[in-house]
Amino acid sequence: MLIAFHKPMNTLSQFTDEGKWPGLSRFGLPGGVYAAGRLDRDSEGLLLLTDDGRLQAKITSSGTAKTYFAQVEGVVSDAALAALAKGVALKDGVTRPAQVSAMDPPDVPPRDPPVRFRKTVPDSWLQLTIREGRNRQVRRMCAHVGLPCLRLVRWRIGAHTLEGLAPGAWREIPL
């Protein structure tokens, strides 16, 4: 079984609640499935769940492409795009090159709570595709090039997308 779930912001990628943060058990997901990878509490978007250990390992392998929409503080420069595309040096090593482009705001549901709007600080959107999954990697990559991440939505994992899923909703994907 493979399930696509739209993880809302401030939800954990585990079934048990922790402190004030809810886990996945609140969303009526079938029993016996586990997250194939993680998505930080303050990030939102596509989380795949499965009951198949081999499939879980395949999804979480470092070769699987993951696409994110990142709302960042500031105006995206050609130099920032070039640095992200080449790979940036983080404390835990240089990242693999990313496919990256500036984009218009994507058609994603409003975030709860909304991103704080600041009249004096512009924001922009990036689309990034990476093939590794370090802790808070996209956020750290954006910050490294001077574009702090305000909102992060994982849109795609491999061939599977968030298309048509409202926050907190899930669907089974035929294998």
mmCIF file of C-alpha atoms in Angstrom:
data_model
loop_
_atom_site.group_PDB
_atom_site.id
_atom_site.type_symbol
_atom_site.label_atom_id
_atom_site.label_comp_id
_atom_site.label_asym_id
_atom_site.label_seq_id
_atom_site.Cartn_x
_atom_site.Cartn_y
_atom_site.Cartn_z
ATOM 1 C CA MET A 1 0.000 0.000 0.000
ATOM 2 C CA LEU A 2 1.196 3.498 -0.848
ATOM 3 C CA ILE A 3 -0.518 6.639 0.424
ATOM 4 C CA ALA A 4 -0.036 10.284 -0.530
ATOM 5 C CA PHE A 5 -0.775 12.597 2.410
ATOM 6 C CA HIS A 6 -0.823 16.404 2.492
ATOM 7 C CA LYS A 7 0.928 17.125 5.780
ATOM 8 C CA PRO A 8 -0.210 20.442 7.199
ATOM 9 C CA MET A 9 2.223 22.834 8.832
ATOM 10 C CA ASN A 10 2.830 22.186 12.556
ATOM 11 C CA THR A 11 2.115 18.472 12.189
ATOM 12 C CA LEU A 12 4.770 15.862 12.961
ATOM 13 C CA SER A 13 5.799 13.155 10.455
ATOM 14 C CA GLN A 14 5.154 10.479 13.091
ATOM 15 C CA PHE A 15 1.971 8.952 14.429
ATOM 16 C CA THR A 16 2.379 9.980 18.062
ATOM 17 C CA ASP A 17 1.722 13.504 19.272
ATOM 18 C CA GLU A 18 4.609 15.281 20.966
ATOM 19 C CA GLY A 19 3.893 18.141 23.315
ATOM 20 C CA LYS A 20 1.657 20.632 21.564
ATOM 21 C CA TRP A 21 2.410 19.210 18.098
ATOM 22 C CA PRO A 22 -0.064 16.688 16.649
ATOM 23 C CA GLY A 23 1.075 13.532 14.902
ATOM 24 C CA LEU A 24 -0.372 11.634 11.958
ATOM 25 C CA SER A 25 -2.797 9.562 14.048
ATOM 26 C CA ARG A 26 -5.361 12.393 13.880
ATOM 27 C CA PHE A 27 -5.928 12.063 10.130
ATOM 28 C CA GLY A 28 -7.644 8.666 9.766
ATOM 29 C CA LEU A 29 -4.771 7.007 7.943
ATOM 30 C CA PRO A 30 -4.893 3.204 7.601
ATOM 31 C CA GLY A 31 -3.073 1.138 10.217
ATOM 32 C CA GLY A 32 0.292 -0.424 9.524
ATOM 33 C CA VAL A 33 1.698 2.364 7.333
ATOM 34 C CA TYR A 34 4.803 4.390 8.099
ATOM 35 C CA ALA A 35 6.234 7.573 6.652
ATOM 36 C CA ALA A 36 8.749 7.063 3.868
ATOM 37 C CA GLY A 37 11.019 9.915 4.874
ATOM 38 C CA ARG A 38 10.269 12.939 6.990
ATOM 39 C CA LEU A 39 8.991 16.441 6.549
ATOM 40 C CA ASP A 40 9.847 18.978 9.240
ATOM 41 C CA ARG A 41 7.097 20.153 11.569
ATOM 42 C CA ASP A 42 7.201 23.658 10.112
ATOM 43 C CA SER A 43 7.122 22.420 6.501
ATOM 44 C CA GLU A 44 4.058 21.224 4.657
ATOM 45 C CA GLY A 45 3.204 19.159 1.651
ATOM 46 C CA LEU A 46 3.572 15.668 0.265
ATOM 47 C CA LEU A 47 4.405 12.850 2.649
ATOM 48 C CA LEU A 48 4.334 9.288 1.305
ATOM 49 C CA LEU A 49 3.388 6.455 3.650
ATOM 50 C CA THR A 50 3.643 2.737 3.014
ATOM 51 C CA ASP A 51 3.438 -0.652 4.684
ATOM 52 C CA ASP A 52 6.163 -2.050 2.390
ATOM 53 C CA GLY A 53 9.717 -1.833 3.771
ATOM 54 C CA ARG A 54 11.362 -2.225 0.357
ATOM 55 C CA LEU A 55 9.219 0.510 -1.132
ATOM 56 C CA GLN A 56 9.979 2.732 1.861
ATOM 57 C CA ALA A 57 13.727 2.220 1.296
ATOM 58 C CA LYS A 58 13.370 2.986 -2.424
ATOM 59 C CA ILE A 59 11.438 6.209 -1.770
ATOM 60 C CA THR A 60 13.927 7.431 0.822
ATOM 61 C CA SER A 61 16.990 6.598 -1.276
ATOM 62 C CA SER A 62 19.215 9.524 -2.112
ATOM 63 C CA GLY A 63 18.472 9.241 -5.834
ATOM 64 C CA THR A 64 14.749 9.983 -5.574
ATOM 65 C CA ALA A 65 13.919 13.487 -6.799
ATOM 66 C CA LYS A 66 11.952 15.686 -4.410
ATOM 67 C CA THR A 67 10.512 19.009 -5.597
ATOM 68 C CA TYR A 68 9.787 21.878 -3.229
ATOM 69 C CA PHE A 69 8.159 25.277 -3.557
ATOM 70 C CA ALA A 70 9.951 27.708 -1.259
ATOM 71 C CA GLN A 71 8.686 31.156 -0.389
ATOM 72 C CA VAL A 72 11.787 33.112 0.506
ATOM 73 C CA GLU A 73 12.510 36.521 1.956
ATOM 74 C CA GLY A 74 14.142 38.787 -0.597
ATOM 75 C CA VAL A 75 14.472 38.992 -4.355
ATOM 76 C CA VAL A 76 15.997 35.990 -6.104
ATOM 77 C CA SER A 77 19.178 36.852 -7.994
ATOM 78 C CA ASP A 78 20.852 35.024 -10.846
ATOM 79 C CA ALA A 79 23.855 34.487 -8.540
ATOM 80 C CA ALA A 80 21.679 32.764 -5.912
ATOM 81 C CA LEU A 81 20.106 30.522 -8.563
ATOM 82 C CA ALA A 82 23.534 29.646 -9.961
ATOM 83 C CA ALA A 83 24.893 28.791 -6.498
ATOM 84 C CA LEU A 84 21.930 26.544 -5.679
ATOM 85 C CA ALA A 85 22.186 24.866 -9.090
ATOM 86 C CA LYS A 86 25.884 24.167 -8.535
ATOM 87 C CA GLY A 87 25.578 22.996 -4.915
ATOM 88 C CA VAL A 88 26.338 24.978 -1.772
ATOM 89 C CA ALA A 89 28.731 24.284 1.098
ATOM 90 C CA LEU A 90 26.796 23.587 4.303
ATOM 91 C CA LYS A 91 28.276 22.577 7.656
ATOM 92 C CA ASP A 92 27.691 18.900 6.791
ATOM 93 C CA GLY A 93 29.259 19.152 3.321
ATOM 94 C CA VAL A 94 28.527 20.410 -0.165
ATOM 95 C CA THR A 95 25.037 19.674 -1.439
ATOM 96 C CA ARG A 96 24.440 17.948 -4.719
ATOM 97 C CA PRO A 97 23.445 20.295 -7.525
ATOM 98 C CA ALA A 98 19.767 21.265 -7.474
ATOM 99 C CA GLN A 99 17.411 22.015 -10.313
ATOM 100 C CA VAL A 100 16.193 25.469 -9.356
ATOM 101 C CA SER A 101 14.220 28.325 -10.852
ATOM 102 C CA ALA A 102 12.364 31.402 -9.729
ATOM 103 C CA MET A 103 8.604 30.998 -10.074
ATOM 104 C CA ASP A 104 5.338 32.860 -9.695
ATOM 105 C CA PRO A 105 3.474 32.065 -6.473
ATOM 106 C CA PRO A 106 2.215 28.485 -6.842
ATOM 107 C CA ASP A 107 -1.395 27.404 -6.578
ATOM 108 C CA VAL A 108 -1.204 25.921 -3.089
ATOM 109 C CA PRO A 109 -3.757 26.222 -0.281
ATOM 110 C CA PRO A 110 -3.309 29.107 2.156
ATOM 111 C CA ARG A 111 -1.108 28.254 5.112
ATOM 112 C CA ASP A 112 -2.470 28.148 8.653
ATOM 113 C CA PRO A 113 -1.070 30.261 10.221
ATOM 114 C CA PRO A 114 -0.341 32.546 7.256
ATOM 115 C CA VAL A 115 3.153 33.783 6.484
ATOM 116 C CA ARG A 116 3.671 37.182 8.094
ATOM 117 C CA PHE A 117 3.513 39.905 5.459
ATOM 118 C CA ARG A 118 6.065 42.720 5.708
ATOM 119 C CA LYS A 119 5.602 45.834 3.570
ATOM 120 C CA THR A 120 9.300 46.680 3.554
ATOM 121 C CA VAL A 121 10.675 43.217 2.777
ATOM 122 C CA PRO A 122 9.852 41.606 -0.575
ATOM 123 C CA ASP A 123 9.408 37.868 -0.935
ATOM 124 C CA SER A 124 9.857 35.501 -3.863
ATOM 125 C CA TRP A 125 9.178 31.882 -4.744
ATOM 126 C CA LEU A 126 11.629 29.204 -5.863
ATOM 127 C CA GLN A 127 11.086 25.739 -7.236
ATOM 128 C CA LEU A 128 13.891 23.396 -6.165
ATOM 129 C CA THR A 129 14.391 19.743 -6.987
ATOM 130 C CA ILE A 130 16.964 17.870 -4.938
ATOM 131 C CA ARG A 131 18.089 14.249 -4.860
ATOM 132 C CA GLU A 132 19.217 13.986 -1.264
ATOM 133 C CA GLY A 133 17.455 14.556 2.024
ATOM 134 C CA ARG A 134 19.609 16.120 4.698
ATOM 135 C CA ASN A 135 18.048 17.635 7.800
ATOM 136 C CA ARG A 136 16.335 20.932 6.874
ATOM 137 C CA GLN A 137 18.356 20.930 3.665
ATOM 138 C CA VAL A 138 16.253 23.221 1.471
ATOM 139 C CA ARG A 139 15.898 25.782 4.256
ATOM 140 C CA ARG A 140 19.658 25.725 4.887
ATOM 141 C CA MET A 141 20.457 25.989 1.165
ATOM 142 C CA CYS A 142 18.186 29.013 0.747
ATOM 143 C CA ALA A 143 19.604 30.712 3.853
ATOM 144 C CA HIS A 144 23.148 30.071 2.573
ATOM 145 C CA VAL A 145 22.457 32.183 -0.525
ATOM 146 C CA GLY A 146 20.789 34.962 1.494
ATOM 147 C CA LEU A 147 17.174 33.916 0.959
ATOM 148 C CA PRO A 148 15.671 32.822 4.298
ATOM 149 C CA CYS A 149 12.779 30.429 3.798
ATOM 150 C CA LEU A 150 9.372 31.701 4.947
ATOM 151 C CA ARG A 151 7.271 28.773 3.709
ATOM 152 C CA LEU A 152 8.270 25.377 2.370
ATOM 153 C CA VAL A 153 5.904 23.073 0.492
ATOM 154 C CA ARG A 154 7.061 19.679 -0.805
ATOM 155 C CA TRP A 155 5.181 19.249 -4.058
ATOM 156 C CA ARG A 156 6.606 16.065 -5.574
ATOM 157 C CA ILE A 157 8.427 12.876 -4.593
ATOM 158 C CA GLY A 158 9.484 10.892 -7.645
ATOM 159 C CA ALA A 159 6.387 10.602 -9.860
ATOM 160 C CA HIS A 160 3.902 11.429 -7.085
ATOM 161 C CA THR A 161 2.546 14.941 -6.515
ATOM 162 C CA LEU A 162 0.401 16.843 -4.064
ATOM 163 C CA GLU A 163 -2.028 17.756 -6.868
ATOM 164 C CA GLY A 164 -5.637 17.784 -5.673
ATOM 165 C CA LEU A 165 -4.927 17.065 -1.988
ATOM 166 C CA ALA A 166 -6.122 19.544 0.618
ATOM 167 C CA PRO A 167 -4.105 19.913 3.847
ATOM 168 C CA GLY A 168 -4.813 16.889 6.051
ATOM 169 C CA ALA A 169 -6.273 14.827 3.173
ATOM 170 C CA TRP A 170 -4.826 11.583 1.801
ATOM 171 C CA ARG A 171 -5.355 9.147 -1.059
ATOM 172 C CA GLU A 172 -4.158 5.655 -1.817
ATOM 173 C CA ILE A 173 -1.870 5.410 -4.834
ATOM 174 C CA PRO A 174 -2.231 2.290 -6.976
ATOM 175 C CA LEU A 175 0.971 0.242 -7.087
#
